[in-house]
Tab-separated table of C-alpha atoms in Angstrom:
chain	number	residue	atom	x	y	z
S	1	MET	CA	17.057	9.410	28.105
S	2	LEU	CA	17.867	8.336	24.574
S	3	LEU	CA	17.524	11.246	22.144
S	4	GLY	CA	15.076	13.020	24.448
S	5	VAL	CA	17.030	16.269	24.502
S	6	CYS	CA	17.864	16.060	20.805
S	7	PHE	CA	14.176	15.925	19.933
S	8	LEU	CA	13.611	19.316	21.538
S	9	PHE	CA	16.220	21.035	19.388
S	10	LEU	CA	15.332	19.480	16.055
S	11	CYS	CA	11.851	21.008	15.759
S	12	LEU	CA	12.520	23.616	13.067
S	13	ALA	CA	9.501	25.162	11.347
S	14	VAL	CA	9.509	23.989	7.718
S	15	PRO	CA	6.595	24.657	5.310
S	16	LEU	CA	4.764	21.813	3.657
S	17	PRO	CA	5.073	22.321	-0.109
S	18	GLY	CA	1.825	23.235	-1.781
S	19	CYS	CA	-0.468	23.291	1.233
S	20	VAL	CA	0.919	24.779	4.447
S	21	HIS	CA	2.821	28.038	4.788
S	22	ASP	CA	4.466	29.484	7.882
S	23	SER	CA	4.358	33.223	8.423
S	24	GLY	CA	7.840	33.308	9.894
S	25	SER	CA	10.946	31.299	10.695
S	26	GLY	CA	12.342	29.614	13.775
S	27	PRO	CA	10.814	26.968	16.019
S	28	ALA	CA	7.045	26.593	15.830
S	29	ARG	CA	6.755	27.022	19.585
S	30	SER	CA	8.212	30.580	19.402
S	31	ALA	CA	5.016	32.035	17.903
S	32	GLU	CA	2.519	33.597	20.306
S	33	ALA	CA	-0.230	31.644	18.587
S	34	VAL	CA	-0.748	29.152	15.784
S	35	ALA	CA	-3.657	29.542	13.369
S	36	PHE	CA	-5.064	26.838	11.100
S	37	ILE	CA	-6.853	28.896	8.468
S	38	GLY	CA	-9.754	27.739	6.264
S	39	VAL	CA	-9.587	24.155	7.503
S	40	ASN	CA	-12.405	21.605	7.630
S	41	VAL	CA	-12.713	20.504	11.249
S	42	VAL	CA	-13.646	16.944	12.237
S	43	PRO	CA	-14.461	17.668	15.897
S	44	MET	CA	-15.284	14.035	16.842
S	45	GLU	CA	-17.835	15.024	19.463
S	46	SER	CA	-20.327	13.865	16.838
S	47	GLU	CA	-20.185	12.574	13.256
S	48	ARG	CA	-19.865	15.813	11.336
S	49	VAL	CA	-17.467	18.141	9.528
S	50	LEU	CA	-17.342	21.895	10.189
S	51	PRO	CA	-16.258	23.497	6.897
S	52	GLU	CA	-13.984	26.515	6.394
S	53	GLN	CA	-12.947	27.040	10.016
S	54	THR	CA	-10.092	28.956	11.562
S	55	VAL	CA	-8.648	27.362	14.699
S	56	ILE	CA	-6.401	29.387	17.014
S	57	VAL	CA	-3.990	27.687	19.412
S	58	ARG	CA	-2.345	29.471	22.350
S	59	ASP	CA	-0.310	28.027	25.199
S	60	GLY	CA	-1.088	24.447	24.176
S	61	LEU	CA	-4.865	24.916	24.135
S	62	ILE	CA	-7.442	25.663	21.452
S	63	SER	CA	-8.335	29.255	22.296
S	64	ALA	CA	-10.744	30.066	19.454
S	65	MET	CA	-12.540	28.271	16.634
S	66	GLY	CA	-15.195	29.304	14.184
S	67	PRO	CA	-15.971	30.182	10.562
S	68	SER	CA	-12.937	31.849	8.992
S	69	SER	CA	-15.013	34.940	8.235
S	70	ALA	CA	-15.698	35.398	11.955
S	71	ILE	CA	-12.261	34.677	13.493
S	72	THR	CA	-9.442	37.227	13.583
S	73	VAL	CA	-5.956	35.744	13.377
S	74	PRO	CA	-3.751	37.318	16.081
S	75	ALA	CA	-0.844	39.454	14.944
S	76	GLY	CA	2.388	37.481	14.890
S	77	ALA	CA	0.646	34.114	14.826
S	78	GLN	CA	2.135	31.266	12.844
S	79	ARG	CA	-0.282	30.892	9.943
S	80	ILE	CA	-1.024	27.454	8.528
S	81	GLU	CA	-3.035	27.890	5.351
S	82	ALA	CA	-5.119	24.725	5.346
S	83	LYS	CA	-7.989	25.287	2.935
S	84	GLY	CA	-9.295	21.937	1.669
S	85	ARG	CA	-7.523	20.034	4.463
S	86	TYR	CA	-9.073	18.329	7.510
S	87	LEU	CA	-8.211	18.883	11.172
S	88	MET	CA	-9.029	16.143	13.687
S	89	PRO	CA	-7.940	15.224	17.227
S	90	GLY	CA	-4.675	13.377	17.712
S	91	LEU	CA	-4.961	9.604	18.071
S	92	SER	CA	-4.537	7.438	21.176
S	93	ASP	CA	-3.133	3.958	21.751
S	94	PHE	CA	-4.285	2.629	25.124
S	95	HIS	CA	-2.292	-0.577	25.234
S	96	ILE	CA	1.394	-0.029	24.598
S	97	HIS	CA	4.675	-1.352	25.948
S	98	LEU	CA	7.295	1.352	25.608
S	99	HIS	CA	10.414	-0.773	25.385
S	100	SER	CA	12.768	2.085	24.467
S	101	ASP	CA	12.315	5.820	24.537
S	102	GLU	CA	12.975	6.595	20.866
S	103	GLN	CA	9.628	4.921	20.176
S	104	LEU	CA	7.953	8.104	21.420
S	105	LEU	CA	8.868	9.750	18.131
S	106	SER	CA	7.374	6.877	16.136
S	107	TYR	CA	4.048	7.455	17.858
S	108	LEU	CA	4.089	11.155	17.008
S	109	ALA	CA	5.103	10.462	13.411
S	110	HIS	CA	1.969	8.333	13.050
S	111	GLY	CA	-0.292	10.927	14.662
S	112	VAL	CA	-0.531	9.295	18.092
S	113	THR	CA	-0.531	12.021	20.740
S	114	THR	CA	-1.700	10.032	23.809
S	115	VAL	CA	-0.598	6.578	24.984
S	116	PHE	CA	-1.221	4.276	27.955
S	117	GLU	CA	1.645	2.016	29.051
S	118	LEU	CA	0.167	-1.208	30.453
S	119	ASN	CA	3.161	-2.620	32.282
S	120	GLY	CA	4.620	0.334	34.077
S	121	THR	CA	7.969	0.801	35.779
S	122	PRO	CA	9.621	3.673	37.660
S	123	ARG	CA	11.201	4.633	34.317
S	124	HIS	CA	7.752	5.250	32.865
S	125	LEU	CA	6.783	7.388	35.858
S	126	LYS	CA	9.845	9.554	35.301
S	127	LEU	CA	9.215	9.749	31.571
S	128	ARG	CA	5.582	10.751	32.174
S	129	GLU	CA	6.839	13.683	34.250
S	130	GLN	CA	9.495	14.712	31.723
S	131	ILE	CA	6.972	14.733	28.864
S	132	ALA	CA	4.474	16.733	30.909
S	133	LYS	CA	7.167	19.337	31.679
S	134	GLY	CA	8.246	19.576	28.044
S	135	GLN	CA	11.703	18.156	28.768
S	136	VAL	CA	11.131	15.226	26.385
S	137	LEU	CA	9.098	15.326	23.188
S	138	GLY	CA	6.470	12.627	23.022
S	139	PRO	CA	2.782	11.808	23.295
S	140	ARG	CA	0.904	12.370	26.530
S	141	LEU	CA	1.745	9.317	28.666
S	142	TYR	CA	-0.337	7.424	31.209
S	143	THR	CA	1.020	4.315	32.896
S	144	SER	CA	-0.373	1.384	34.836
S	145	SER	CA	1.424	-0.391	37.627
S	146	PRO	CA	3.693	-3.329	36.892
S	147	LEU	CA	1.513	-6.316	36.085
S	148	MET	CA	0.083	-8.127	39.090
S	149	ASP	CA	-0.162	-11.891	38.898
S	150	GLY	CA	-0.313	-15.038	40.965
S	151	GLY	CA	2.728	-17.261	41.339
S	152	PRO	CA	6.337	-16.392	42.174
S	153	GLU	CA	7.975	-12.993	41.747
S	154	GLY	CA	9.821	-12.656	38.441
S	155	GLY	CA	11.165	-9.721	36.492
S	156	ILE	CA	8.907	-6.765	37.234
S	157	VAL	CA	5.860	-8.903	38.065
S	158	VAL	CA	4.232	-8.049	41.387
S	159	SER	CA	3.239	-11.364	42.945
S	160	VAL	CA	-0.179	-11.385	44.659
S	161	ASN	CA	-1.031	-14.794	46.106
S	162	SER	CA	-3.176	-13.756	49.068
S	163	PRO	CA	-5.784	-11.068	49.678
S	164	GLU	CA	-3.405	-9.249	52.024
S	165	GLN	CA	-0.622	-9.259	49.423
S	166	ALA	CA	-3.074	-7.813	46.932
S	167	ARG	CA	-4.197	-5.096	49.327
S	168	GLN	CA	-0.654	-4.050	50.166
S	169	ALA	CA	0.438	-4.134	46.529
S	170	VAL	CA	-2.386	-1.872	45.357
S	171	VAL	CA	-1.768	0.646	48.133
S	172	ARG	CA	1.931	0.680	47.226
S	173	GLN	CA	1.247	1.297	43.518
S	174	LYS	CA	-1.070	4.182	44.425
S	175	ARG	CA	1.618	5.694	46.635
S	176	GLU	CA	4.212	5.376	43.872
S	177	GLY	CA	2.001	7.325	41.494
S	178	TYR	CA	0.708	4.896	38.860
S	179	ASP	CA	-2.504	5.741	37.012
S	180	ALA	CA	-4.040	2.258	37.146
S	181	ILE	CA	-3.566	-1.321	38.338
S	182	LYS	CA	-2.619	-3.931	35.726
S	183	VAL	CA	-4.065	-7.405	36.356
S	184	TYR	CA	-2.805	-10.511	34.573
S	185	ASP	CA	-3.722	-14.145	33.903
S	186	ASN	CA	-3.163	-16.119	37.101
S	187	VAL	CA	-4.597	-14.054	39.952
S	188	PRO	CA	-6.705	-16.430	42.134
S	189	PRO	CA	-10.412	-15.601	42.592
S	190	GLY	CA	-10.329	-14.429	46.237
S	191	VAL	CA	-7.184	-12.439	45.613
S	192	TYR	CA	-8.732	-10.837	42.547
S	193	GLU	CA	-11.765	-9.688	44.536
S	194	GLN	CA	-9.529	-8.036	47.146
S	195	LEU	CA	-7.390	-6.431	44.458
S	196	VAL	CA	-10.440	-4.867	42.783
S	197	ALA	CA	-11.939	-3.743	46.091
S	198	THR	CA	-8.713	-2.074	47.232
S	199	ALA	CA	-8.203	-0.438	43.862
S	200	ARG	CA	-11.712	1.012	44.115
S	201	GLU	CA	-10.907	2.377	47.594
S	202	GLN	CA	-7.691	3.888	46.228
S	203	LYS	CA	-9.554	5.337	43.206
S	204	LEU	CA	-7.437	3.394	40.715
S	205	PRO	CA	-8.996	1.641	37.697
S	206	VAL	CA	-8.167	-2.034	37.208
S	207	MET	CA	-7.014	-2.666	33.658
S	208	GLY	CA	-5.711	-5.683	31.785
S	209	HIS	CA	-6.533	-9.331	31.316
S	210	VAL	CA	-9.274	-11.644	32.552
S	211	PRO	CA	-7.649	-14.004	35.111
S	212	ARG	CA	-8.261	-17.510	33.821
S	213	THR	CA	-9.597	-18.991	37.065
S	214	VAL	CA	-11.812	-15.928	37.633
S	215	GLY	CA	-13.502	-15.844	34.229
S	216	VAL	CA	-15.377	-13.232	32.236
S	217	ASP	CA	-18.638	-13.361	34.196
S	218	ALA	CA	-16.920	-12.729	37.538
S	219	VAL	CA	-14.754	-9.962	36.097
S	220	LEU	CA	-17.868	-8.212	34.812
S	221	ARG	CA	-19.630	-8.682	38.160
S	222	ALA	CA	-16.604	-7.016	39.763
S	223	ARG	CA	-16.948	-4.150	37.262
S	224	GLN	CA	-13.312	-4.259	36.177
S	225	ALA	CA	-12.786	-0.896	34.475
S	226	PHE	CA	-10.940	-2.066	31.371
S	227	ILE	CA	-10.393	-5.362	29.539
S	228	SER	CA	-7.548	-5.628	27.093
S	229	HIS	CA	-7.740	-7.598	24.748
S	230	GLY	CA	-10.911	-8.833	23.029
S	231	ILE	CA	-9.325	-12.277	22.840
S	232	GLU	CA	-9.602	-12.435	26.646
S	233	TYR	CA	-13.296	-13.274	26.247
S	234	PHE	CA	-12.290	-16.159	23.972
S	235	LEU	CA	-9.530	-17.458	26.262
S	236	ALA	CA	-11.167	-17.011	29.664
S	237	GLY	CA	-14.867	-17.116	28.858
S	238	SER	CA	-16.210	-19.386	26.173
S	239	ARG	CA	-15.184	-20.082	22.598
S	240	ASP	CA	-18.865	-20.541	21.764
S	241	GLU	CA	-19.943	-17.482	19.746
S	242	SER	CA	-23.514	-17.932	20.968
S	243	ARG	CA	-22.362	-16.417	24.282
S	244	ILE	CA	-21.170	-13.183	22.670
S	245	PRO	CA	-24.522	-11.317	22.875
S	246	GLY	CA	-24.688	-12.070	26.595
S	247	PHE	CA	-21.099	-10.948	27.093
S	248	ALA	CA	-21.858	-7.705	25.245
S	249	LEU	CA	-24.878	-6.945	27.429
S	250	GLY	CA	-22.953	-7.870	30.583
S	251	THR	CA	-20.037	-5.663	29.596
S	252	LYS	CA	-22.346	-2.719	28.993
S	253	ALA	CA	-24.084	-3.238	32.340
S	254	ALA	CA	-20.710	-3.403	34.102
S	255	GLY	CA	-19.550	-0.138	32.524
S	256	THR	CA	-16.371	-1.916	31.403
S	257	THR	CA	-14.259	-0.455	28.611
S	258	VAL	CA	-12.789	-2.932	26.096
S	259	VAL	CA	-9.773	-2.899	23.773
S	260	PRO	CA	-10.615	-5.244	20.828
S	261	ASP	CA	-6.979	-5.452	19.602
S	262	LEU	CA	-7.748	-7.309	16.373
S	263	SER	CA	-4.409	-6.279	14.891
S	264	HIS	CA	-2.597	-8.254	17.597
S	265	VAL	CA	-4.402	-11.457	16.630
S	266	HIS	CA	-3.906	-10.790	12.926
S	267	THR	CA	-0.205	-9.975	13.283
S	268	SER	CA	0.471	-13.131	15.276
S	269	LEU	CA	-1.015	-15.123	12.386
S	270	LYS	CA	1.192	-13.278	9.900
S	271	MET	CA	4.219	-14.093	12.020
S	272	MET	CA	3.340	-17.782	11.822
S	273	GLU	CA	3.258	-17.556	8.014
S	274	ASP	CA	6.041	-15.075	7.189
S	275	LEU	CA	8.164	-14.097	10.172
S	276	GLU	CA	10.919	-12.451	8.137
S	277	GLY	CA	8.327	-10.535	6.124
S	278	VAL	CA	6.970	-8.997	9.325
S	279	PHE	CA	10.422	-8.135	10.639
S	280	SER	CA	11.536	-6.609	7.324
S	281	ASP	CA	8.855	-3.915	7.442
S	282	PRO	CA	10.367	-0.449	6.681
S	283	GLU	CA	9.333	0.618	10.197
S	284	ALA	CA	11.935	-1.769	11.605
S	285	ARG	CA	14.727	0.734	10.889
S	286	TYR	CA	13.307	3.002	13.603
S	287	LEU	CA	13.518	0.334	16.304
S	288	SER	CA	16.676	-0.005	18.346
S	289	PRO	CA	18.865	-3.072	17.696
S	290	LYS	CA	18.067	-4.201	21.266
S	291	VAL	CA	14.311	-4.162	20.587
S	292	MET	CA	14.724	-6.012	17.292
S	293	SER	CA	16.874	-8.611	19.031
S	294	ASP	CA	14.226	-9.019	21.717
S	295	TRP	CA	11.557	-9.391	19.042
S	296	ARG	CA	13.428	-12.236	17.381
S	297	TYR	CA	13.932	-13.962	20.697
S	298	SER	CA	10.346	-13.511	21.946
S	299	ASN	CA	8.366	-14.116	18.749
S	300	PRO	CA	5.649	-16.794	19.115
S	301	THR	CA	7.342	-19.280	16.776
S	302	ARG	CA	10.058	-19.775	19.417
S	303	ARG	CA	7.781	-20.062	22.438
S	304	VAL	CA	4.812	-22.217	21.512
S	305	ASP	CA	3.679	-25.169	19.466
S	306	VAL	CA	3.271	-23.324	16.163
S	307	ARG	CA	0.466	-25.498	14.801
S	308	GLN	CA	-1.562	-25.357	18.003
S	309	PHE	CA	-1.011	-21.612	18.422
S	310	SER	CA	-1.943	-20.919	14.801
S	311	GLU	CA	-5.154	-22.943	15.092
S	312	ARG	CA	-6.132	-21.044	18.239
S	313	GLN	CA	-5.480	-17.638	16.652
S	314	ARG	CA	-7.385	-18.591	13.495
S	315	ALA	CA	-10.387	-19.519	15.621
S	316	ALA	CA	-10.027	-16.403	17.760
S	317	TYR	CA	-9.914	-13.890	14.901
S	318	PRO	CA	-13.546	-14.204	13.657
S	319	TYR	CA	-14.681	-14.542	17.281
S	320	VAL	CA	-13.084	-11.209	18.213
S	321	GLN	CA	-14.487	-9.585	15.058
S	322	HIS	CA	-17.994	-10.749	16.040
S	323	LEU	CA	-17.420	-9.680	19.654
S	324	THR	CA	-16.191	-6.230	18.600
S	325	LEU	CA	-19.273	-5.468	16.535
S	326	SER	CA	-21.584	-6.834	19.252
S	327	LEU	CA	-19.914	-4.686	21.901
S	328	GLN	CA	-20.212	-1.618	19.675
S	329	ARG	CA	-23.904	-2.260	19.031
S	330	ALA	CA	-24.530	-2.808	22.747
S	331	GLY	CA	-23.087	0.635	23.518
S	332	VAL	CA	-19.880	-0.586	25.184
S	333	ARG	CA	-17.068	1.948	25.186
S	334	LEU	CA	-14.400	0.575	22.834
S	335	VAL	CA	-10.876	1.979	23.027
S	336	LEU	CA	-8.068	1.380	20.570
S	337	GLY	CA	-5.020	-0.476	21.842
S	338	THR	CA	-2.393	-2.425	19.939
S	339	ASN	CA	0.044	-4.093	22.380
S	340	ALA	CA	2.895	-2.334	20.564
S	341	SER	CA	5.845	-2.723	20.763
S	342	ASP	CA	5.583	-6.440	21.400
S	343	ALA	CA	6.999	-8.563	18.593
S	344	GLY	CA	5.708	-7.560	15.159
S	345	LEU	CA	3.631	-4.627	16.436
S	346	PHE	CA	5.267	-1.388	15.299
S	347	PRO	CA	4.713	1.693	17.473
S	348	GLY	CA	2.277	4.090	15.818
S	349	LYS	CA	1.871	2.197	12.563
S	350	THR	CA	-0.173	-0.531	14.249
S	351	VAL	CA	-2.751	2.074	15.310
S	352	HIS	CA	-3.685	2.516	11.650
S	353	LEU	CA	-3.798	-1.238	11.102
S	354	GLU	CA	-6.196	-1.442	14.047
S	355	LEU	CA	-8.423	1.337	12.670
S	356	ALA	CA	-8.699	-0.628	9.419
S	357	GLU	CA	-9.421	-3.830	11.381
S	358	LEU	CA	-12.238	-2.107	13.266
S	359	VAL	CA	-13.836	-0.943	10.040
S	360	GLY	CA	-13.410	-4.474	8.683
S	361	ALA	CA	-15.267	-5.786	11.743
S	362	GLY	CA	-18.260	-3.614	10.860
S	363	LEU	CA	-17.677	-0.273	12.593
S	364	SER	CA	-18.146	2.917	10.592
S	365	PRO	CA	-15.080	5.136	10.081
S	366	TYR	CA	-16.489	7.528	12.704
S	367	GLU	CA	-17.006	4.711	15.222
S	368	ALA	CA	-13.486	3.402	14.566
S	369	LEU	CA	-11.934	6.860	14.963
S	370	ALA	CA	-13.903	7.397	18.189
S	371	THR	CA	-12.041	4.429	19.731
S	372	SER	CA	-8.821	6.408	19.334
S	373	THR	CA	-10.066	9.934	20.152
S	374	ARG	CA	-13.164	10.722	22.208
S	375	ASN	CA	-13.509	7.283	23.868
S	376	PRO	CA	-10.019	7.168	25.431
S	377	ALA	CA	-10.521	10.711	26.687
S	378	ALA	CA	-13.851	9.702	28.257
S	379	PHE	CA	-12.136	6.776	30.009
S	380	ILE	CA	-9.443	9.077	31.438
S	381	GLU	CA	-12.023	11.637	32.568
S	382	GLU	CA	-14.016	8.918	34.343
S	383	HIS	CA	-11.207	6.943	35.953
S	384	VAL	CA	-7.945	8.921	36.057
S	385	ASP	CA	-8.240	12.690	35.607
S	386	PRO	CA	-11.615	14.478	35.557
S	387	ALA	CA	-9.878	17.554	34.122
S	388	ALA	CA	-8.493	15.745	31.044
S	389	ARG	CA	-9.144	17.778	27.892
S	390	PHE	CA	-8.290	15.835	24.755
S	391	GLY	CA	-9.988	13.647	22.171
S	392	THR	CA	-12.128	16.315	20.485
S	393	VAL	CA	-11.532	19.592	18.668
S	394	ALA	CA	-13.185	22.367	20.661
S	395	VAL	CA	-12.289	25.584	22.460
S	396	GLY	CA	-10.536	24.806	25.738
S	397	GLN	CA	-9.245	21.404	24.636
S	398	HIS	CA	-5.564	20.496	24.502
S	399	ALA	CA	-4.115	21.230	21.083
S	400	ASP	CA	-3.296	17.640	20.103
S	401	LEU	CA	-4.246	17.680	16.428
S	402	LEU	CA	-3.710	16.049	13.037
S	403	LEU	CA	-3.873	17.894	9.709
S	404	LEU	CA	-5.011	15.490	6.981
S	405	PRO	CA	-5.258	15.677	3.187
S	406	GLY	CA	-8.761	14.137	3.086
S	407	ASN	CA	-11.850	13.390	5.134
S	408	PRO	CA	-11.263	10.530	7.616
S	409	LEU	CA	-15.022	10.053	8.056
S	410	GLU	CA	-15.144	8.873	4.450
S	411	ASP	CA	-11.859	6.934	4.535
S	412	VAL	CA	-10.327	6.014	7.883
S	413	GLY	CA	-6.998	5.558	6.081
S	414	GLN	CA	-6.718	9.347	5.806
S	415	ALA	CA	-5.789	9.395	9.502
S	416	GLY	CA	-2.543	7.691	8.533
S	417	GLN	CA	-1.616	10.374	5.976
S	418	ALA	CA	-1.078	13.332	8.317
S	419	LEU	CA	0.584	16.372	6.767
S	420	GLY	CA	1.565	17.479	10.236
S	421	VAL	CA	0.985	16.776	13.915
S	422	MET	CA	0.412	19.208	16.766
S	423	VAL	CA	1.213	17.910	20.239
S	424	ARG	CA	0.478	20.150	23.235
S	425	GLY	CA	0.448	23.128	20.889
S	426	GLN	CA	3.745	22.365	19.144
S	427	TRP	CA	3.369	22.083	15.374
S	428	LEU	CA	5.533	19.477	13.600
S	429	THR	CA	5.314	18.957	9.866
S	430	ARG	CA	5.528	15.541	8.278
S	431	GLU	CA	8.945	16.463	6.844
S	432	GLN	CA	10.255	17.549	10.232
S	433	LEU	CA	9.143	14.328	11.836
S	434	GLN	CA	10.693	12.276	9.043
S	435	ARG	CA	14.048	14.047	9.421
S	436	MET	CA	13.952	13.434	13.151
S	437	ARG	CA	13.217	9.746	12.607
S	438	ASP	CA	16.006	9.478	10.051
S	439	LYS	CA	18.437	10.829	12.660
S	440	VAL	CA	17.261	8.159	15.089
S	441	ALA	CA	17.798	5.424	12.483
S	442	GLU	CA	21.257	6.795	11.643
S	443	SER	CA	22.221	6.744	15.322
S	444	PHE	CA	21.586	2.987	15.445
S	445	ASN	CA	24.223	2.398	12.759
S	446	ARG	CA	27.071	4.291	14.424
């Protein structure tokens, strides 16, 4: 597992100049407890800030929280003096493709503490277990099955061309331990119905695309748990924006969660206009040479009629913006997903591009942040693990936290300026994370 073991030994406790001070030396995890002292808490269970709080973390959980005057810091605790700073839940990205394992660190460096792989493999199942056991440092990982599609077998695609194939495939993915079923573009209507029915029997959510011959209306009637991306409504439903209000109401009635994924549409347009500019982003140095090579080979300018593709994406972008705001206003659960690390979509960084896109579509900063905190947690609690405890800052929740210089409810961009990240109770400063990433980049040049 590339660099997995190294990550565990590089986590030295280093103070942040001018704002955060450790009470001792050695790895952050060696302290009996960690205390954020005097911090403003953005709990994300509602739109509010709790000023001047002390938050105590023990054994990976938030064990106490309250006004600093009322909370006693345990003896021997690692003290993080955070007056004037803001503490919020770690972020989630619920549509990723983890193409190489060093990308786990990129997610943490950008404050992403939970991810959902939407094209799973046995490697992801093993990695999920290693992360959960603390053998590999990374965000909490959920993973769907390999994608299920009509047509011939190819690569890791699970071919489902008959209802019986679909039934057997779903049962097999449940047995192998995946958290969800991933559905793709070309599943025939009768096969799709069997796939959804079997997944419901097996207590697995169906996540992914809207099969083109099934269509949006039928997918909503089937109550598919999760649609990713917003452009699916455009591609498989109707490009007529007058249908959006009806889609929003239907999605709410179905209880379907949606990933808008505006950044994916926007990035594909940028790649049409300035491919080298996208690939020369400073984040590229943290991607393996293999991933960068794959990006160059798989970028849209090589695979499609550029003019036709660009025209489609330009039409889709305002449609998905309109759809996103309509879904939000209808009370649909929106969850942030980015499709990283497909070409041009940098792990972790794209989460912050998507937060800005959501605000640009008309969501408030709180509503945008909810798509990456409380909403993903609610989806997991409903469909995967009723005992999941993340997405808000409260006693008993997992200690997946971001310490920020400013209030993200006033400026969603503050979420991208984390001074440090706590993942499962392990505190990592921005400087630590940067040194770890630099080591990864250096290893690619050896």
